[in-house]
Short mmCIF file of C-alpha atoms in Angstrom, two decimals:
data_model
loop_
_atom_site.label_atom_id
_atom_site.label_comp_id
_atom_site.label_asym_id
_atom_site.label_seq_id
_atom_site.Cartn_x
_atom_site.Cartn_y
_atom_site.Cartn_z
CA MET E 1 98.74 62.57 216.10
CA PRO E 2 96.73 59.47 215.23
CA PRO E 3 98.36 57.22 212.68
CA GLY E 4 95.46 57.64 210.26
CA LYS E 5 95.62 61.44 210.14
CA PRO E 6 96.94 62.82 206.83
CA LEU E 7 100.13 64.85 206.58
CA GLN E 8 100.16 68.57 207.21
CA PRO E 9 99.29 70.70 204.11
CA VAL E 10 102.76 72.28 203.70
CA LEU E 11 104.59 69.01 203.98
CA ARG E 12 102.04 67.34 201.73
CA MET E 13 102.80 69.88 199.01
CA LYS E 14 106.52 69.25 199.33
CA VAL E 15 106.01 65.52 199.12
CA ASP E 16 103.89 65.98 196.00
CA GLU E 17 106.57 68.16 194.45
CA LEU E 18 109.31 65.62 195.16
CA PHE E 19 107.19 62.81 193.87
CA LEU E 20 106.52 64.64 190.60
CA ARG E 21 110.23 65.32 190.17
CA TRP E 22 110.98 61.67 190.73
CA LEU E 23 108.20 60.59 188.42
CA SER E 24 109.33 62.92 185.63
CA ASP E 25 112.91 61.69 185.78
CA PRO E 26 113.78 59.91 182.48
CA GLY E 27 115.31 56.98 184.37
CA THR E 28 112.20 56.53 186.46
CA GLN E 29 109.98 56.62 183.38
CA ASP E 30 112.15 54.03 181.64
CA ALA E 31 112.02 51.82 184.73
CA LEU E 32 108.23 52.17 184.98
CA ARG E 33 107.78 51.27 181.34
CA GLU E 34 110.07 48.27 181.74
CA GLY E 35 108.19 47.17 184.86
CA LEU E 36 104.87 47.50 183.10
CA ARG E 37 106.19 45.41 180.25
CA ARG E 38 107.36 42.67 182.65
CA LEU E 39 104.05 42.69 184.52
CA GLN E 40 102.18 42.26 181.28
CA ALA E 41 104.58 39.44 180.34
CA GLY E 42 103.89 37.66 183.66
CA ASP E 43 107.33 38.06 185.31
CA GLY E 44 106.73 41.31 187.22
CA ASP E 45 108.91 42.43 190.13
CA PRO E 46 107.62 45.00 192.65
CA ASP E 47 111.03 46.64 192.80
CA VAL E 48 110.89 47.40 189.11
CA ILE E 49 107.76 49.53 189.45
CA THR E 50 109.36 51.86 191.95
CA GLY E 51 112.63 52.00 190.06
CA GLY E 52 114.40 50.12 192.92
CA ASP E 53 113.98 49.66 196.65
CA PRO E 54 112.70 52.60 198.77
CA ASP E 55 116.13 53.30 200.29
CA SER E 56 117.75 53.68 196.91
CA VAL E 57 114.96 56.05 195.77
CA ARG E 58 115.41 58.18 198.92
CA ALA E 59 119.15 58.29 198.43
CA ASP E 60 118.71 59.38 194.84
CA LEU E 61 116.43 62.25 195.85
CA ILE E 62 118.78 63.38 198.64
CA GLY E 63 121.73 63.18 196.27
CA ARG E 64 120.00 65.78 194.05
CA GLY E 65 119.72 68.21 196.96
CA ASP E 66 116.11 67.52 197.85
CA VAL E 67 115.26 67.50 201.56
CA ILE E 68 112.77 64.85 202.58
CA ALA E 69 111.24 64.33 206.00
CA ARG E 70 112.20 61.24 207.90
CA GLY E 71 109.76 58.39 207.37
CA ASP E 72 108.53 59.93 204.08
CA VAL E 73 109.20 56.69 202.26
CA ILE E 74 108.27 56.31 198.60
CA THR E 75 106.99 52.85 198.01
CA GLY E 76 104.72 51.28 195.46
CA ALA E 77 101.91 53.56 196.77
CA PRO E 78 103.06 57.20 196.31
CA PHE E 79 101.30 58.57 199.42
CA ALA E 80 101.79 55.86 202.05
CA GLN E 81 100.81 56.60 205.65
CA PRO E 82 103.56 57.10 208.25
CA ALA E 83 104.90 53.84 209.62
CA SER E 84 105.35 54.84 213.30
CA PRO E 85 104.62 57.63 215.84
CA LEU E 86 108.25 58.67 215.52
CA ASP E 87 107.71 59.43 211.89
CA ILE E 88 104.57 61.41 212.69
CA THR E 89 106.45 63.50 215.21
CA GLY E 90 109.09 64.23 212.67
CA CYS E 91 106.46 65.32 210.23
CA ARG E 92 104.90 67.62 212.87
CA ARG E 93 108.27 69.21 213.64
CA ALA E 94 108.99 69.74 209.95
CA SER E 95 105.55 71.25 209.48
CA ARG E 96 105.98 73.71 212.38
CA LYS E 97 109.46 74.66 211.18
CA THR E 98 108.18 75.34 207.69
CA LYS E 99 105.30 77.47 208.99
CA VAL E 100 107.66 79.50 211.21
CA LEU E 101 110.04 80.13 208.34
CA GLN E 102 107.21 81.21 206.08
CA THR E 103 105.78 83.55 208.71
CA ARG E 104 109.19 85.02 209.56
CA ASN E 105 110.25 85.63 205.97
CA HIS E 106 106.77 86.63 204.70
CA GLU E 107 107.24 84.36 201.72
CA PRO E 108 104.34 83.79 199.36
CA PRO E 109 102.70 80.39 199.30
CA LEU E 110 104.37 77.69 197.31
CA ALA E 111 103.75 77.85 193.61
CA PRO E 112 102.14 74.85 191.93
CA PRO E 113 104.67 72.22 190.89
CA PRO E 114 106.24 72.77 187.47
CA PRO E 115 104.98 70.66 184.60
CA PRO E 116 106.97 67.53 183.97
CA PRO E 117 109.67 67.94 181.33
CA THR E 118 109.25 66.38 177.97
CA ALA E 119 110.97 63.17 177.04
CA ALA E 120 114.60 63.41 176.09
CA LEU E 121 115.28 64.02 172.41
CA PRO E 122 117.37 61.62 170.37
CA PRO E 123 121.03 62.64 170.08
CA GLY E 124 121.69 65.12 167.31
CA LEU E 125 118.05 66.30 167.02
CA ALA E 126 117.54 69.97 167.89
CA VAL E 127 114.15 71.70 167.93
CA PRO E 128 114.28 75.47 167.27
CA ALA E 129 112.74 77.93 169.70
CA PHE E 130 109.89 78.59 167.23
CA PHE E 131 108.75 75.56 165.31
CA PHE E 132 106.79 76.02 162.05
CA PRO E 133 105.24 72.69 161.00
CA ARG E 134 104.09 74.20 157.68
CA GLY E 135 107.34 76.00 157.00
CA ARG E 136 108.61 79.37 158.12
CA PRO E 137 106.27 82.11 156.92
CA GLY E 138 107.68 84.50 154.37
CA ALA E 139 108.76 87.89 155.54
CA GLY E 140 106.19 90.62 155.00
CA PRO E 141 106.81 93.63 152.79
CA ASP E 142 109.22 96.23 154.07
CA LEU E 143 106.85 99.16 154.45
CA ASP E 144 109.64 101.63 155.09
CA ASP E 145 111.37 100.57 151.90
CA ILE E 146 108.14 100.85 149.90
CA ILE E 147 107.44 104.33 151.27
CA ALA E 148 111.01 105.40 150.52
CA ARG E 149 110.66 104.17 146.93
CA VAL E 150 107.36 106.01 146.51
CA GLU E 151 108.91 109.20 147.84
CA ARG E 152 111.82 108.88 145.40
CA VAL E 153 109.38 108.46 142.53
CA PHE E 154 107.36 111.51 143.59
CA ALA E 155 110.55 113.53 143.88
CA GLY E 156 110.88 113.22 140.09
CA PHE E 157 107.44 114.67 139.38
CA GLU E 158 106.72 118.32 138.80
CA SER E 159 106.28 120.00 142.20
CA GLN E 160 106.53 116.47 143.64
CA ARG E 161 102.94 115.79 142.60
CA ALA E 162 101.62 113.12 140.24
CA GLY E 163 99.30 114.24 137.47
CA PRO E 164 96.82 112.22 135.37
CA ARG E 165 99.49 111.28 132.85
CA ASP E 166 101.75 109.94 135.60
CA MET E 167 99.04 107.77 137.10
CA GLY E 168 97.98 106.76 133.60
CA VAL E 169 101.39 105.13 133.22
CA VAL E 170 100.58 102.95 136.21
CA ALA E 171 97.23 101.94 134.72
CA LYS E 172 98.89 101.21 131.37
CA ASP E 173 101.44 98.97 133.06
CA VAL E 174 98.58 97.04 134.69
CA VAL E 175 96.98 96.48 131.29
CA HIS E 176 100.20 95.18 129.78
CA THR E 177 101.36 92.95 132.64
CA HIS E 178 98.39 91.66 134.62
CA PRO E 179 97.23 88.17 133.58
CA GLY E 180 93.60 89.01 134.34
CA LEU E 181 93.61 91.59 131.52
CA ALA E 182 95.29 89.42 128.91
CA PHE E 183 92.06 89.32 126.89
CA LEU E 184 92.47 93.03 126.21
CA LYS E 185 95.34 92.19 123.88
CA GLU E 186 92.74 91.06 121.38
CA ALA E 187 90.85 94.38 121.71
CA PRO E 188 93.49 97.12 121.96
CA GLU E 189 90.85 99.78 121.23
CA PHE E 190 89.61 99.29 124.80
CA HIS E 191 93.02 100.06 126.31
CA SER E 192 92.71 103.84 126.44
CA ARG E 193 89.17 103.67 127.82
CA TYR E 194 90.16 101.31 130.61
CA ILE E 195 93.28 103.38 131.40
CA THR E 196 91.17 106.55 131.58
CA THR E 197 88.68 104.88 133.93
CA VAL E 198 91.36 103.55 136.28
CA THR E 199 93.17 106.90 136.31
CA GLN E 200 90.03 108.86 137.13
CA ARG E 201 89.06 106.41 139.86
CA ILE E 202 92.50 106.82 141.42
CA PHE E 203 92.07 110.60 141.48
CA TYR E 204 88.49 110.24 142.69
CA SER E 205 89.59 108.32 145.79
CA VAL E 206 93.12 109.61 146.41
CA ASN E 207 93.16 113.28 145.40
CA ARG E 208 91.21 114.57 148.37
CA SER E 209 92.32 118.16 147.73
CA TRP E 210 90.67 118.29 144.26
CA SER E 211 93.86 119.86 142.95
CA GLY E 212 94.27 117.51 140.00
CA ARG E 213 97.70 116.42 141.23
CA ILE E 214 98.28 113.73 143.86
CA THR E 215 100.80 114.36 146.61
CA CYS E 216 102.84 111.68 148.32
CA ALA E 217 100.98 112.34 151.58
CA GLU E 218 97.60 111.78 149.87
CA LEU E 219 98.86 108.54 148.37
CA ARG E 220 100.04 107.26 151.76
CA ARG E 221 96.71 108.10 153.41
CA SER E 222 94.74 106.24 150.74
CA ARG E 223 94.40 102.54 150.04
CA PHE E 224 96.09 102.73 146.66
CA LEU E 225 99.36 101.06 147.69
CA GLN E 226 97.46 98.24 149.43
CA GLU E 227 95.36 97.68 146.30
CA VAL E 228 98.49 97.57 144.14
CA ALA E 229 99.95 94.96 146.50
CA ARG E 230 96.75 92.92 146.18
CA LEU E 231 96.89 93.33 142.43
CA GLU E 232 100.20 91.47 142.32
CA ALA E 233 98.70 88.46 144.12
CA GLU E 234 95.12 88.48 142.73
CA PRO E 235 94.66 87.06 139.20
CA ASP E 236 91.07 88.34 138.88
CA VAL E 237 90.94 92.15 138.64
CA ASN E 238 87.19 92.09 139.26
CA ARG E 239 87.96 91.18 142.88
CA LEU E 240 89.67 94.56 143.26
CA PRO E 241 86.67 96.87 142.93
CA GLU E 242 88.24 100.05 144.28
CA PHE E 243 90.37 100.91 141.23
CA PHE E 244 91.08 98.12 138.75
CA SER E 245 87.82 96.20 138.26
CA TYR E 246 87.15 95.58 134.56
CA ALA E 247 83.47 94.91 135.31
CA HIS E 248 83.14 98.40 136.81
CA PHE E 249 84.85 99.91 133.75
CA TYR E 250 82.46 98.03 131.49
CA VAL E 251 79.41 99.35 133.33
CA ILE E 252 80.72 102.94 133.20
CA TYR E 253 81.59 102.80 129.53
CA VAL E 254 78.38 101.13 128.38
CA THR E 255 76.35 103.69 130.38
CA PHE E 256 78.30 106.50 128.76
CA TRP E 257 77.91 104.93 125.32
CA GLY E 258 74.14 104.72 125.79
CA LEU E 259 73.94 108.47 126.49
CA ASP E 260 76.32 109.52 123.71
CA GLY E 261 73.76 109.85 120.94
CA ASP E 262 76.13 110.90 118.14
CA HIS E 263 78.94 108.67 119.46
CA ASP E 264 81.56 111.40 119.41
CA LEU E 265 82.68 110.32 122.90
CA MET E 266 81.28 113.56 124.35
CA ILE E 267 77.87 114.16 125.91
CA ASP E 268 75.95 117.41 126.14
CA ARG E 269 73.14 118.60 128.39
CA ARG E 270 70.49 116.83 126.32
CA ASP E 271 72.38 113.56 126.53
CA MET E 272 72.81 113.93 130.27
CA GLY E 273 69.10 114.65 130.65
CA ARG E 274 68.35 111.11 129.46
CA HIS E 275 70.35 109.51 132.26
CA GLY E 276 68.18 107.43 134.57
CA ASP E 277 65.08 108.19 132.46
CA GLY E 278 65.41 111.88 133.20
CA ALA E 279 65.89 111.51 136.95
CA ILE E 280 68.46 114.32 137.25
CA SER E 281 66.96 117.81 137.31
CA SER E 282 67.98 120.26 134.61
CA ARG E 283 69.21 122.76 137.19
CA VAL E 284 71.62 120.21 138.61
CA ILE E 285 72.77 119.33 135.08
CA ASP E 286 73.45 123.00 134.43
CA ARG E 287 75.63 123.11 137.52
CA ILE E 288 77.58 120.05 136.36
CA PHE E 289 78.25 121.68 132.97
CA SER E 290 79.13 124.99 134.60
CA GLY E 291 82.55 123.64 135.58
CA ALA E 292 81.84 123.45 139.31
CA VAL E 293 82.93 119.79 139.43
CA THR E 294 84.88 119.36 136.16
CA ARG E 295 88.37 120.23 134.97
CA GLY E 296 88.17 119.38 131.27
CA ARG E 297 88.52 122.24 128.78
CA SER E 298 85.74 120.74 126.68
CA VAL E 299 83.09 121.75 129.22
CA HIS E 300 83.93 125.43 128.87
CA SER E 301 84.80 125.50 125.16
CA LEU E 302 82.25 123.04 123.73
CA GLY E 303 79.69 122.75 126.51
CA LYS E 304 80.19 118.99 126.57
CA LEU E 305 81.29 116.44 129.11
CA SER E 306 84.18 114.07 128.41
CA PHE E 307 84.32 110.42 129.38
CA ALA E 308 86.81 111.21 132.18
CA ASP E 309 84.35 113.69 133.74
CA PHE E 310 81.50 111.21 133.32
CA VAL E 311 83.37 108.68 135.49
CA TRP E 312 83.21 111.14 138.39
CA PHE E 313 79.55 111.90 137.75
CA LEU E 314 78.34 108.29 137.59
CA ILE E 315 80.19 107.13 140.73
CA SER E 316 78.96 110.19 142.63
CA GLU E 317 75.40 109.70 141.41
CA GLU E 318 75.18 106.04 142.37
CA ASP E 319 76.94 106.32 145.74
CA LYS E 320 76.30 109.51 147.71
CA THR E 321 77.84 108.20 150.93
CA THR E 322 81.55 108.66 150.21
CA PRO E 323 83.42 111.87 151.10
CA THR E 324 84.20 112.62 147.44
CA SER E 325 80.59 112.19 146.31
CA ILE E 326 79.33 114.44 149.13
CA GLU E 327 81.88 117.07 148.09
CA TYR E 328 80.85 116.63 144.45
CA TRP E 329 77.18 117.34 145.05
CA PHE E 330 77.84 120.02 147.66
CA ARG E 331 79.77 121.96 145.00
CA CYS E 332 76.78 121.62 142.67
CA LEU E 333 74.25 122.87 145.22
CA ASP E 334 76.43 125.71 146.51
CA LEU E 335 75.47 128.31 143.90
CA ASP E 336 77.49 131.22 145.28
CA GLY E 337 80.46 129.11 146.37
CA ASP E 338 80.51 130.45 149.92
CA GLY E 339 80.75 126.98 151.49
CA VAL E 340 77.22 127.14 152.96
CA LEU E 341 73.95 125.74 151.63
CA SER E 342 71.33 128.36 152.39
CA MET E 343 67.58 127.85 152.34
CA PHE E 344 67.42 129.94 149.18
CA GLU E 345 69.76 127.58 147.32
CA LEU E 346 67.94 124.47 148.52
CA GLU E 347 64.56 125.93 147.53
CA PHE E 348 65.93 126.76 144.08
CA PHE E 349 66.75 123.12 143.39
CA TYR E 350 63.64 121.74 145.10
CA GLU E 351 61.23 123.72 142.94
CA GLU E 352 61.98 121.59 139.88
CA GLN E 353 61.84 118.39 141.93
CA ALA E 354 58.37 119.35 143.19
CA ARG E 355 57.14 119.97 139.64
CA ARG E 356 58.46 116.56 138.57
CA LEU E 357 56.59 114.87 141.41
CA GLU E 358 53.36 116.68 140.55
CA ALA E 359 53.71 115.58 136.93
CA ARG E 360 53.79 111.97 138.14
CA GLY E 361 50.69 112.40 140.28
CA ILE E 362 52.60 112.57 143.57
CA GLU E 363 51.84 115.42 145.93
CA PRO E 364 55.17 116.90 147.04
CA LEU E 365 55.87 118.24 150.47
CA PRO E 366 55.84 122.02 150.84
CA PHE E 367 59.39 123.31 150.94
CA ARG E 368 58.95 124.64 154.48
CA ASP E 369 58.07 121.16 155.74
CA LEU E 370 60.87 119.55 153.74
CA ALA E 371 63.38 122.11 155.01
CA CYS E 372 62.43 121.37 158.62
CA GLN E 373 62.79 117.66 157.94
CA MET E 374 66.21 118.13 156.32
CA LEU E 375 67.48 120.43 159.07
CA ASP E 376 66.44 117.92 161.72
CA MET E 377 68.22 115.23 159.73
CA VAL E 378 71.51 117.12 159.28
CA ASN E 379 71.41 119.10 162.56
CA PRO E 380 73.80 121.85 161.41
CA ARG E 381 75.91 123.72 163.94
CA VAL E 382 74.55 127.02 162.70
CA PRO E 383 70.75 126.86 162.33
CA GLY E 384 69.60 127.34 158.76
CA GLN E 385 73.10 127.04 157.27
CA ILE E 386 74.41 123.64 156.18
CA THR E 387 78.14 123.34 155.68
CA LEU E 388 80.16 120.55 154.10
CA ARG E 389 81.31 119.43 157.54
CA ASP E 390 77.70 119.20 158.72
CA LEU E 391 76.80 117.08 155.73
CA LYS E 392 79.74 114.71 156.22
CA ARG E 393 78.79 114.24 159.87
CA CYS E 394 75.25 113.29 158.87
CA ALA E 395 74.62 109.58 158.50
CA MET E 396 71.77 110.26 156.02
CA ALA E 397 73.63 112.57 153.67
CA ALA E 398 72.52 110.48 150.67
CA THR E 399 68.84 111.03 151.48
CA PHE E 400 69.45 114.76 151.90
CA LEU E 401 71.21 115.06 148.54
CA ASP E 402 68.65 112.99 146.63
CA ALA E 403 65.88 115.28 147.86
CA PHE E 404 67.34 118.06 145.69
CA ILE E 405 69.09 116.07 142.93
CA ASN E 406 67.23 112.86 142.09
CA ALA E 407 63.53 112.65 142.95
CA ASP E 408 63.25 108.97 141.99
CA LYS E 409 65.98 107.88 144.39
CA PHE E 410 64.60 110.13 147.12
CA LEU E 411 61.21 108.40 146.89
CA GLU E 412 62.89 105.00 146.77
CA ARG E 413 64.85 105.75 149.94
CA GLU E 414 61.76 107.06 151.69
CA GLN E 415 59.80 103.91 150.83
CA ARG E 416 62.66 101.65 151.88
CA GLU E 417 62.97 103.39 155.25
CA GLN E 418 59.23 103.05 155.80
CA GLY E 419 59.33 99.36 154.85
CA ALA E 420 57.09 99.77 151.80
CA GLY E 421 59.80 99.44 149.18
CA PRO E 422 61.74 96.32 148.19
CA ALA E 423 64.62 95.54 150.50
CA ARG E 424 68.06 95.18 149.05
CA ASP E 425 69.58 91.74 148.88
CA VAL E 426 72.38 91.52 151.41
CA ASP E 427 74.66 88.54 151.81
CA PRO E 428 75.40 88.28 155.56
CA ALA E 429 78.35 85.98 154.91
CA GLY E 430 79.96 88.17 152.26
CA PRO E 431 81.69 91.54 152.56
CA GLU E 432 79.57 94.64 152.96
CA LEU E 433 79.09 96.29 149.57
CA SER E 434 78.96 100.02 148.98
CA ASP E 435 76.13 101.55 146.96
CA TRP E 436 78.46 101.81 143.98
CA ASP E 437 79.66 98.21 144.23
CA ARG E 438 76.07 97.00 144.45
CA PHE E 439 74.97 99.10 141.47
CA ALA E 440 77.94 97.98 139.35
CA ALA E 441 77.37 94.31 140.18
CA GLU E 442 73.67 94.48 139.27
CA GLU E 443 74.29 96.42 136.07
CA TYR E 444 77.10 94.15 134.96
CA GLU E 445 74.97 91.06 135.48
CA ALA E 446 72.14 92.62 133.50
CA LEU E 447 74.51 93.68 130.69
CA VAL E 448 76.03 90.23 130.46
CA ALA E 449 72.56 88.66 130.25
CA GLU E 450 71.54 91.17 127.59
CA GLU E 451 74.68 90.58 125.52
CA GLU E 452 74.08 86.85 125.51
CA GLU E 453 70.85 87.51 123.64
CA ASP E 454 72.03 89.99 120.98
CA ALA E 455 75.82 89.95 121.37
CA PRO E 456 76.89 90.08 117.68
CA GLU E 457 75.15 93.33 116.74
CA SER E 458 75.87 95.23 119.97
CA LEU E 459 79.52 94.24 120.16
CA LEU E 460 80.18 95.11 116.52
CA ASP E 461 78.63 98.54 116.96
CA LEU E 462 80.58 99.16 120.17
CA GLU E 463 83.92 98.04 118.80
CA PHE E 464 83.45 100.03 115.60
CA ALA E 465 82.78 103.23 117.49
CA ILE E 466 85.58 102.96 120.04
CA GLY E 467 88.57 104.84 118.71
CA ASP E 468 91.60 106.65 119.97
CA ASP E 469 90.16 110.14 119.55
CA LEU E 470 89.15 110.52 123.20
CA GLU E 471 90.58 113.57 124.94
CA PRO E 472 94.08 112.58 126.15
CA LEU E 473 94.84 112.21 129.85
#
């Protein structure tokens, strides 16, 4: 082999590995740093750079059990060429021997050399296996313990189910302890209204069986426990829109107060007919007051709707995309209660909507054409019969429901889909808002701006009328 020919690949890898081991040795690094310092000072010594003479370096490597080919001398240049033909022959023999061993034992190729170890730590300093420069994070909540505590609490309820009074205790505790509601201490007359709103919103989202009593399984499937955990860490209740937002309560109560003409905290059919400038058809209002979607005794005995029932109505009216709102309006449209919306039932509700459109100078679609459009939209499993499951599977359930409940919103949706109506403002950086969250935010902003203009008179009237004579939970 000519003297200028490089080493064989296998031997070259071994030499590189040994060199890296030598270079990563703490003694070698100290010697290199000392040699560099002397060279910079002007009194350098070549032996210092290599950590000693070549023979001593070779002896040190052999003493650690490393096998090195003859003539593989480590000098100031880490990859020096062989010094004589004898050395080259030795390298060739070592290379052949290594190849034979690898072929005979079917060993995989050599792994890349390990990374050099870090510098030695000062005596007495120990670094843990997991180092937290900002402090060890706190342990998360014990979910099993929380679930066990919830189950023990539910075991004390009647039939192991929580009723409105039980959940009202939770809402009352929030009023008394949360710092974001401290201002309510100056207006205790609002306490019962806020507690009623929170309680009804809990049942609206959690009580999926419509039984009026929440089971432990329903509570675990909902987001109520997560929202309570957030409530303990969030000082602003308005950032918790699902249950505890005071802004949402304010919008609901002011809307109810505007409809309650005699301010007896109950609304009748005439009051409900004024909601949304008469957008809800009278036939739908009759279904609401028939008890199809209410539990209060006042609906059957007095023919009036309580504030608790109005909470369900307003959330369902403004957001027809949630499972509860779809169930709410399906119960209203299902006249015979057989679980199927027939063409007869849909035509019954559409007749009044068509007359309303004609009164506004808008030519309505014939019911046959609308029915075909709605059936294509929902695509029911049984042609001509729309079930609750079909409606929940439909991505445009809100448009379907508005066609028979609220003509104004149906036209607004149609114009928005065709690009003729105003587009909704959407913040791409912020969280996606539901229809209810968007409505509540817009209404609250408008109410705040309105109160700034004539706050004294409106607030005095509102505070004077709010009493404790609302139907108990």
